[in-house]
Amino acid sequence: MTNPRQLAFIALKEVHKGAYADVALDRVLQKFKLPDNDRRLMTELVYGSVRRQRTLDVIIEQLATKKTPQPKDLRTILHLGFYQLRYQQRIPISAAVNTTVELAKENGFPGLTGFVNGLLRQYLRLVEKSSEPLQIPENPVEKLGILHSFPNWIIELWLSQLGFEETEKLCNWMNQTPTIDLRVNILRSSLKEVESAFVSAGILVKPIPHLPQALRLIGNNGAIQNLPGFHEGWWTVQDSSAQLVAHLLDPQPGHVVIDVCAAPGGKTTHIAELMGDKGKIYACDKTASRLRKLKENAQRLNLQSIEICPGDSRNLPQFYNTADRVLLDAPCSGLGTMHRHADARWRQTPASVQELSQLQRELLSHNATFVKTGGVLVYATCTLHPAENEQVISEFLAANPHWQIEPPSFDFADISPLGWLKVWPHQQDMDGFFMVRLRKTKDSE
């Protein structure tokens, strides 16, 4: 089977049963070998339909005059049809309509093809009359939530921090197809060398301001492992804002560094590169399968200074008072990377954020004990939620007067007067991140 829309439907059925979108997509792509174009279309349809779920549901609810609930699978087919009509200008209208009707016929709804066809054409008639066929509420939370397909609580959170215009820009940014950034391994190659290897292969890349090892891929370039320099360990995939974290940590050759939530190893390997692979990095994580990935990455990049250390960092007393640098890249809600994880906006809730916030507090207070006097701990998350960021740090500092913030020397991002750094994606054009550098000034009493 090589029909990308049918395969997208199969993957979406799995998502609606609870599978992660990327896992469901990957499973189908492994099973059916598709040409690159079809693979791209299927990926776009799966991620797009998940991302835009709220908007697509509102379209169906406003158009379907019979208020009978549609079977789940029929709704999934309608999601695919409306996603193409509303968001995929390059797909001809007739192709979007006909293939959706065909999907209904082939997947158990031959008696409802007229309903599907009628609903899609009704939407098209509305589009001819108005650039926005939906009836949108005036309330700013509902308005942005429906138009950009986010749950109300996330919109409320952003409005409280940014106001309406900036929140809308952030929504638009989060609904883009994500870019891929590379971090050049300066121990094996150089930015210039990697750039010219890509250009020779006809692949467009551009350097990223303020980041000495970063290149951004432009356009679709096929499988990552087929790109020049991958097997030689010249570079690894890492978003530009994640690259800022190791620079903030500023590890030096000969340091003892503990990366307490290290897998799959993007920041661990970056730390090793910045140290010239001289010193010792203990890479801890409680998930064995993710540590295997870290080991593979370290081997491909030819890094020797990393020692894998399985286990929960809250139960590793051997590290007490031993480290020059500790990185706590804390488990978080991922609200700064929702463009990469299509279903994250539907999986996280205010309750899950509070649970994570509790875990982050525990990790921070345990991991701070690993740092020697005069040493540094960097706390980082890829979320934009104050309960996981500013509040965790404020509470830690209130309870630990022998620690203080050292503001970063970066001059291009949103550094608060208190010294922590927040990367807003729509302003810096990179993943949303929070990071803060803390120095231990003396031993606790």
Coordinates of C-alpha atoms in Angstrom, one line a residue:
M1 CA 0.0 0.0 0.0
T2 CA 1.5 3.4 -1.0
N3 CA -1.5 5.8 -0.7
P4 CA -0.2 8.5 1.6
R5 CA -3.7 9.6 2.7
Q6 CA -4.8 6.1 3.6
L7 CA -1.5 5.6 5.5
A8 CA -2.1 9.0 7.3
F9 CA -5.5 7.8 8.3
I10 CA -4.0 4.6 9.7
A11 CA -1.5 6.6 11.8
L12 CA -4.1 9.0 13.0
K13 CA -6.4 6.2 14.2
E14 CA -3.5 5.1 16.4
V15 CA -3.0 8.6 17.7
H16 CA -6.7 8.8 18.6
K17 CA -6.2 5.6 20.6
G18 CA -3.5 7.2 22.6
A19 CA -0.2 6.7 20.7
Y20 CA 2.3 9.5 20.4
A21 CA 2.0 11.2 16.9
D22 CA 5.7 10.7 16.1
V23 CA 5.6 7.0 17.2
A24 CA 2.4 6.2 15.2
L25 CA 3.8 8.0 12.1
D26 CA 7.2 6.2 12.4
R27 CA 5.5 2.8 12.8
V28 CA 3.6 3.2 9.6
L29 CA 6.6 4.6 7.7
Q30 CA 8.7 1.6 8.8
K31 CA 6.1 -0.8 7.5
F32 CA 5.4 0.8 4.1
K33 CA 8.2 2.2 2.0
L34 CA 7.1 5.4 0.4
P35 CA 8.8 7.6 -2.2
D36 CA 10.1 10.9 -0.6
N37 CA 7.2 13.0 -1.9
D38 CA 4.5 10.7 -0.5
R39 CA 6.4 10.4 2.7
R40 CA 6.5 14.2 3.1
L41 CA 2.8 14.5 2.3
M42 CA 1.9 11.8 4.8
T43 CA 4.0 13.4 7.6
E44 CA 2.4 16.8 6.9
L45 CA -1.1 15.3 7.0
V46 CA -0.6 13.4 10.2
Y47 CA 1.2 16.2 12.1
G48 CA -1.1 18.9 10.7
S49 CA -4.3 17.1 11.5
V50 CA -3.2 16.5 15.1
R51 CA -1.9 20.1 15.5
R52 CA -5.0 21.7 14.1
Q53 CA -7.5 19.3 15.7
R54 CA -9.4 22.0 17.6
T55 CA -9.9 24.2 14.5
L56 CA -10.9 21.2 12.4
D57 CA -13.4 20.0 15.0
V58 CA -15.0 23.5 15.1
I59 CA -15.3 23.5 11.3
I60 CA -17.2 20.1 11.5
E61 CA -19.4 21.3 14.3
Q62 CA -20.4 24.5 12.6
L63 CA -21.1 22.8 9.2
A64 CA -22.8 19.6 10.2
T65 CA -26.5 20.4 10.5
K66 CA -27.4 17.0 11.9
K67 CA -25.9 17.2 15.4
T68 CA -25.5 13.4 15.6
P69 CA -22.0 12.5 16.8
Q70 CA -19.9 11.1 13.9
P71 CA -18.1 7.8 14.4
K72 CA -14.4 8.5 15.4
D73 CA -13.0 7.2 12.2
L74 CA -15.3 9.3 10.0
R75 CA -14.2 12.4 12.0
T76 CA -10.6 11.5 11.4
I77 CA -11.3 11.3 7.6
L78 CA -13.0 14.7 7.8
H79 CA -10.0 16.1 9.7
L80 CA -7.8 15.0 6.8
G81 CA -10.1 16.6 4.2
F82 CA -10.5 19.9 6.0
Y83 CA -6.8 20.1 6.8
Q84 CA -6.0 19.9 3.1
L85 CA -8.6 22.5 2.1
R86 CA -7.8 25.0 4.8
Y87 CA -4.0 24.7 5.2
Q88 CA -2.5 23.0 2.1
Q89 CA -2.8 25.5 -0.7
R90 CA -0.6 23.4 -3.0
I91 CA -3.0 20.5 -3.0
P92 CA -5.7 21.0 -5.7
I93 CA -9.2 21.4 -4.3
S94 CA -10.6 18.6 -6.4
A95 CA -7.8 16.2 -5.2
A96 CA -8.5 17.1 -1.5
V97 CA -12.3 16.5 -1.9
N98 CA -12.1 13.4 -4.1
T99 CA -9.5 11.6 -2.0
T100 CA -11.4 12.3 1.2
V101 CA -14.6 10.9 -0.3
E102 CA -12.6 7.9 -1.5
L103 CA -11.2 7.4 2.1
A104 CA -14.8 7.3 3.5
K105 CA -15.8 4.7 0.9
E106 CA -12.8 2.5 1.5
N107 CA -12.9 2.6 5.3
G108 CA -16.4 1.5 6.2
F109 CA -18.5 4.5 5.3
P110 CA -19.8 3.9 1.7
G111 CA -23.2 5.2 2.7
L112 CA -21.8 8.5 4.0
T113 CA -19.8 9.6 0.9
G114 CA -22.5 12.1 0.0
F115 CA -22.4 13.6 3.5
V116 CA -18.6 13.9 3.3
N117 CA -18.7 15.4 -0.2
G118 CA -21.5 17.8 0.9
L119 CA -19.7 19.0 4.0
L120 CA -16.4 19.7 2.2
R121 CA -18.2 21.6 -0.6
Q122 CA -20.2 23.6 1.8
Y123 CA -16.9 24.8 3.4
L124 CA -15.6 25.7 -0.1
R125 CA -18.8 27.8 -0.8
L126 CA -18.2 29.7 2.5
V127 CA -14.6 30.3 1.6
E128 CA -15.7 32.0 -1.7
K129 CA -17.9 34.4 0.3
S130 CA -15.5 35.2 3.1
S131 CA -11.8 34.8 3.8
E132 CA -12.7 33.3 7.2
P133 CA -15.6 30.9 6.9
L134 CA -15.7 30.1 10.6
Q135 CA -17.8 32.0 13.2
I136 CA -15.1 33.1 15.7
P137 CA -16.0 34.3 19.2
E138 CA -14.8 37.8 20.3
N139 CA -13.4 36.5 23.6
P140 CA -9.6 36.7 23.0
V141 CA -8.9 33.3 24.7
E142 CA -11.6 31.4 22.6
K143 CA -10.7 33.4 19.5
L144 CA -7.0 32.5 19.5
G145 CA -7.7 29.0 20.8
I146 CA -10.1 28.2 17.9
L147 CA -8.1 30.0 15.2
H148 CA -4.7 28.6 16.1
S149 CA -5.9 25.3 17.7
F150 CA -4.6 25.5 21.2
P151 CA -6.4 24.6 24.5
N152 CA -7.7 27.7 26.4
W153 CA -5.3 27.2 29.3
I154 CA -2.2 27.6 27.1
I155 CA -3.6 30.7 25.5
E156 CA -4.5 32.2 28.9
L157 CA -0.9 31.5 30.1
W158 CA 0.6 33.3 27.1
L159 CA -1.8 36.2 27.1
S160 CA -0.9 36.8 30.8
Q161 CA 2.8 37.0 29.9
L162 CA 2.8 38.5 26.4
G163 CA -0.5 40.2 25.5
F164 CA -2.7 39.6 22.5
E165 CA -0.5 40.5 19.5
E166 CA 2.6 38.7 20.8
T167 CA 0.6 35.7 21.7
E168 CA -0.8 35.5 18.2
K169 CA 2.7 35.7 16.8
L170 CA 3.8 32.9 19.1
C171 CA 0.7 30.7 18.0
N172 CA 1.6 31.2 14.4
W173 CA 5.3 30.3 15.1
M174 CA 4.2 27.1 17.0
N175 CA 2.1 26.0 14.0
Q176 CA 5.0 26.1 11.5
T177 CA 6.7 23.0 10.3
P178 CA 9.9 22.8 12.4
T179 CA 13.4 23.5 11.0
I180 CA 16.4 21.3 11.6
D181 CA 19.5 22.8 13.2
L182 CA 22.9 21.1 13.3
R183 CA 25.7 21.6 15.8
V184 CA 29.2 21.2 14.3
N185 CA 31.6 19.0 16.3
I186 CA 34.5 21.4 16.5
L187 CA 36.8 18.5 17.5
R188 CA 36.3 16.7 14.2
S189 CA 35.5 19.5 11.7
S190 CA 34.7 23.2 11.4
L191 CA 31.6 25.3 10.5
K192 CA 33.2 26.2 7.1
E193 CA 34.1 22.6 6.3
V194 CA 30.6 21.3 7.0
E195 CA 29.0 24.2 5.2
S196 CA 31.1 23.6 2.0
A197 CA 30.4 19.8 2.1
F198 CA 26.7 20.6 2.2
V199 CA 26.9 23.2 -0.6
S200 CA 28.9 20.7 -2.7
A201 CA 26.0 18.2 -2.2
G202 CA 23.5 20.8 -3.3
I203 CA 22.0 21.2 0.2
L204 CA 21.3 24.7 1.5
V205 CA 22.3 25.7 5.0
K206 CA 22.8 28.9 6.8
P207 CA 24.8 29.9 10.0
I208 CA 22.8 31.0 13.0
P209 CA 23.7 34.3 14.6
H210 CA 25.3 34.2 18.1
L211 CA 26.0 30.5 17.9
P212 CA 29.5 29.5 16.8
Q213 CA 28.7 25.8 16.0
A214 CA 25.2 26.1 14.5
L215 CA 23.9 25.6 11.0
R216 CA 20.2 25.5 9.9
L217 CA 19.1 23.3 7.1
I218 CA 16.9 25.0 4.5
G219 CA 14.4 22.9 2.6
N220 CA 13.7 19.1 2.6
N221 CA 16.9 17.1 2.5
G222 CA 15.9 13.5 3.0
A223 CA 17.1 11.2 5.8
I224 CA 19.5 12.8 8.3
Q225 CA 22.0 9.9 8.3
N226 CA 22.5 10.3 4.5
L227 CA 23.7 13.9 4.8
P228 CA 27.5 14.6 4.3
G229 CA 29.6 14.1 7.5
F230 CA 27.0 12.3 9.5
H231 CA 29.0 9.0 9.8
E232 CA 32.3 10.8 10.2
G233 CA 30.8 12.5 13.3
W234 CA 31.2 16.1 12.0
W235 CA 28.0 17.2 13.4
T236 CA 24.8 16.3 15.3
V237 CA 21.2 17.5 15.2
Q238 CA 20.5 20.0 18.0
D239 CA 18.1 23.0 18.0
S240 CA 19.9 26.3 18.4
S241 CA 18.3 27.2 21.7
A242 CA 19.4 23.9 23.2
Q243 CA 23.0 24.8 22.1
L244 CA 22.8 27.9 24.3
V245 CA 22.6 25.7 27.4
A246 CA 26.1 24.3 27.3
H247 CA 27.6 27.7 26.5
L248 CA 25.8 29.0 29.6
L249 CA 27.3 26.2 31.6
D250 CA 30.8 27.1 30.2
P251 CA 32.6 23.9 31.1
Q252 CA 36.4 24.0 31.0
P253 CA 39.0 21.3 30.1
G254 CA 39.7 19.1 33.1
H255 CA 36.4 19.8 34.9
V256 CA 34.2 17.2 36.5
V257 CA 30.7 17.7 35.0
I258 CA 27.5 15.9 36.0
D259 CA 24.6 15.9 33.5
V260 CA 21.8 14.6 35.6
C261 CA 19.0 14.1 33.0
A262 CA 21.4 13.5 30.1
A263 CA 19.7 11.2 27.5
P264 CA 19.5 11.3 24.5
G265 CA 22.7 13.2 24.9
G266 CA 22.6 16.4 22.8
K267 CA 23.8 18.6 25.6
T268 CA 26.2 16.0 27.1
T269 CA 28.1 15.7 23.8
H270 CA 28.1 19.5 23.4
I271 CA 29.7 19.8 26.9
A272 CA 32.4 17.2 25.9
E273 CA 33.2 19.2 22.7
L274 CA 33.5 22.5 24.6
M275 CA 35.8 20.8 27.1
G276 CA 38.0 19.6 24.3
D277 CA 37.0 16.1 25.4
K278 CA 39.4 16.6 28.4
G279 CA 37.9 16.0 31.9
K280 CA 35.1 13.8 33.1
I281 CA 31.4 14.0 32.3
Y282 CA 29.0 11.7 34.2
A283 CA 25.9 11.3 32.0
C284 CA 23.0 10.1 34.3
D285 CA 19.5 9.1 33.3
K286 CA 17.0 6.6 34.6
T287 CA 15.8 5.4 31.1
A288 CA 18.2 2.7 29.8
S289 CA 16.9 2.8 26.2
R290 CA 17.6 6.6 26.0
L291 CA 21.1 6.1 27.4
R292 CA 21.8 3.6 24.6
K293 CA 21.0 6.5 22.2
L294 CA 23.5 8.7 24.1
K295 CA 26.2 6.1 23.9
E296 CA 25.7 5.8 20.1
N297 CA 25.9 9.6 19.7
A298 CA 29.1 9.8 21.8
Q299 CA 30.7 7.0 19.7
R300 CA 29.7 8.6 16.4
L301 CA 31.1 11.9 17.5
N302 CA 34.2 10.1 18.8
L303 CA 34.0 11.5 22.4
Q304 CA 35.9 9.7 25.2
S305 CA 35.2 11.8 28.3
I306 CA 31.6 10.7 28.9
E307 CA 30.8 8.0 31.4
I308 CA 27.3 6.6 31.3
C309 CA 25.6 6.4 34.7
P310 CA 22.2 4.7 34.8
G311 CA 19.8 5.7 37.6
D312 CA 17.6 8.4 39.1
S313 CA 19.9 11.4 40.1
R314 CA 18.0 11.7 43.3
N315 CA 19.6 8.4 44.4
L316 CA 23.3 8.9 43.6
P317 CA 24.9 10.0 46.9
Q318 CA 28.4 9.2 45.4
F319 CA 28.3 12.6 43.6
Y320 CA 27.9 14.7 46.7
N321 CA 30.2 17.7 46.6
T322 CA 32.2 16.5 43.6
A323 CA 31.3 18.6 40.5
D324 CA 32.7 21.8 39.0
R325 CA 29.6 21.9 36.9
V326 CA 26.1 20.3 37.0
L327 CA 23.6 20.5 34.3
L328 CA 19.9 19.9 35.2
D329 CA 18.1 19.9 31.9
A330 CA 14.8 19.1 33.8
P331 CA 12.0 16.9 32.6
C332 CA 9.3 19.5 31.6
S333 CA 6.0 20.0 29.8
G334 CA 7.8 20.9 26.5
L335 CA 5.5 23.9 25.9
G336 CA 8.4 25.6 24.1
T337 CA 8.7 22.9 21.5
M338 CA 5.1 22.2 20.6
H339 CA 5.9 22.8 16.9
R340 CA 8.1 19.7 17.0
H341 CA 5.6 17.6 19.1
A342 CA 2.3 17.9 17.4
D343 CA 0.3 16.3 20.2
A344 CA 2.0 18.0 23.2
R345 CA -0.6 20.8 23.4
W346 CA -3.4 18.1 23.9
R347 CA -1.4 15.9 26.2
Q348 CA -0.3 18.4 28.8
T349 CA -2.7 19.9 31.3
P350 CA -2.5 22.4 34.2
A351 CA -2.4 19.3 36.5
S352 CA 0.5 17.7 34.6
V353 CA 2.4 21.0 34.8
Q354 CA 2.0 21.1 38.6
E355 CA 3.3 17.5 38.9
L356 CA 6.3 18.3 36.8
S357 CA 7.0 21.4 38.8
Q358 CA 7.1 19.3 42.0
L359 CA 9.6 16.9 40.3
Q360 CA 11.7 19.8 39.1
R361 CA 11.9 21.3 42.7
E362 CA 13.0 17.9 44.0
L363 CA 15.6 17.4 41.3
L364 CA 17.1 20.9 41.8
S365 CA 17.4 20.6 45.6
H366 CA 19.1 17.1 45.3
N367 CA 21.4 17.9 42.3
A368 CA 22.6 21.2 43.9
T369 CA 24.3 19.0 46.5
F370 CA 26.6 17.6 43.8
V371 CA 28.2 21.0 43.2
K372 CA 31.5 22.0 44.9
T373 CA 31.8 25.4 46.6
G374 CA 32.5 27.9 43.8
G375 CA 31.0 25.6 41.2
V376 CA 28.0 26.2 38.9
L377 CA 24.7 24.6 38.3
V378 CA 22.6 25.4 35.1
Y379 CA 18.9 24.7 35.3
A380 CA 17.2 24.5 31.9
T381 CA 13.8 23.6 30.5
C382 CA 12.2 23.7 27.0
T383 CA 8.9 25.1 28.5
L384 CA 7.6 28.6 28.8
H385 CA 5.5 28.0 31.9
P386 CA 6.5 30.1 35.0
A387 CA 5.5 27.3 37.4
E388 CA 8.3 25.2 35.9
N389 CA 10.8 28.0 35.5
E390 CA 10.8 31.3 37.4
Q391 CA 8.8 29.9 40.4
V392 CA 11.1 26.8 40.8
I393 CA 14.2 29.0 40.8
S394 CA 12.8 31.7 43.1
E395 CA 11.8 29.0 45.6
F396 CA 15.2 27.4 45.5
L397 CA 17.0 30.7 46.0
A398 CA 14.8 31.6 49.0
A399 CA 15.6 28.3 50.6
N400 CA 19.4 28.4 49.7
P401 CA 21.0 31.7 50.4
H402 CA 24.4 30.4 49.6
W403 CA 23.5 30.3 45.9
Q404 CA 23.2 33.2 43.5
I405 CA 22.3 33.8 39.9
E406 CA 25.0 34.8 37.4
P407 CA 23.4 36.6 34.4
P408 CA 24.6 35.3 31.0
S409 CA 26.8 37.4 28.8
F410 CA 24.4 36.7 25.8
D411 CA 23.2 40.0 24.4
F412 CA 20.4 39.0 22.1
A413 CA 17.6 37.3 24.2
D414 CA 15.2 38.1 26.9
I415 CA 17.3 38.3 30.0
S416 CA 15.3 39.2 33.0
P417 CA 16.6 41.8 35.5
L418 CA 17.0 38.9 37.9
G419 CA 19.4 37.2 35.4
W420 CA 17.5 34.3 34.0
L421 CA 17.2 33.8 30.2
K422 CA 13.9 33.1 28.4
V423 CA 14.0 32.3 24.7
W424 CA 10.6 33.3 23.1
P425 CA 10.4 31.3 19.8
H426 CA 8.6 34.0 17.7
Q427 CA 11.3 36.6 18.7
Q428 CA 14.4 34.5 18.4
D429 CA 13.2 32.0 15.8
M430 CA 14.3 29.0 17.8
D431 CA 12.7 26.6 20.3
G432 CA 11.2 28.1 23.5
F433 CA 13.6 27.7 26.4
F434 CA 14.3 28.8 29.9
M435 CA 17.8 28.7 31.5
V436 CA 19.6 30.1 34.5
R437 CA 23.2 29.8 35.8
L438 CA 23.5 29.4 39.5
R439 CA 26.8 29.6 41.5
K440 CA 27.4 28.1 44.9
T441 CA 29.1 30.8 46.9
K442 CA 29.8 28.8 50.0
D443 CA 28.9 25.5 51.8
S444 CA 25.5 25.3 53.4
E445 CA 25.5 25.9 57.1

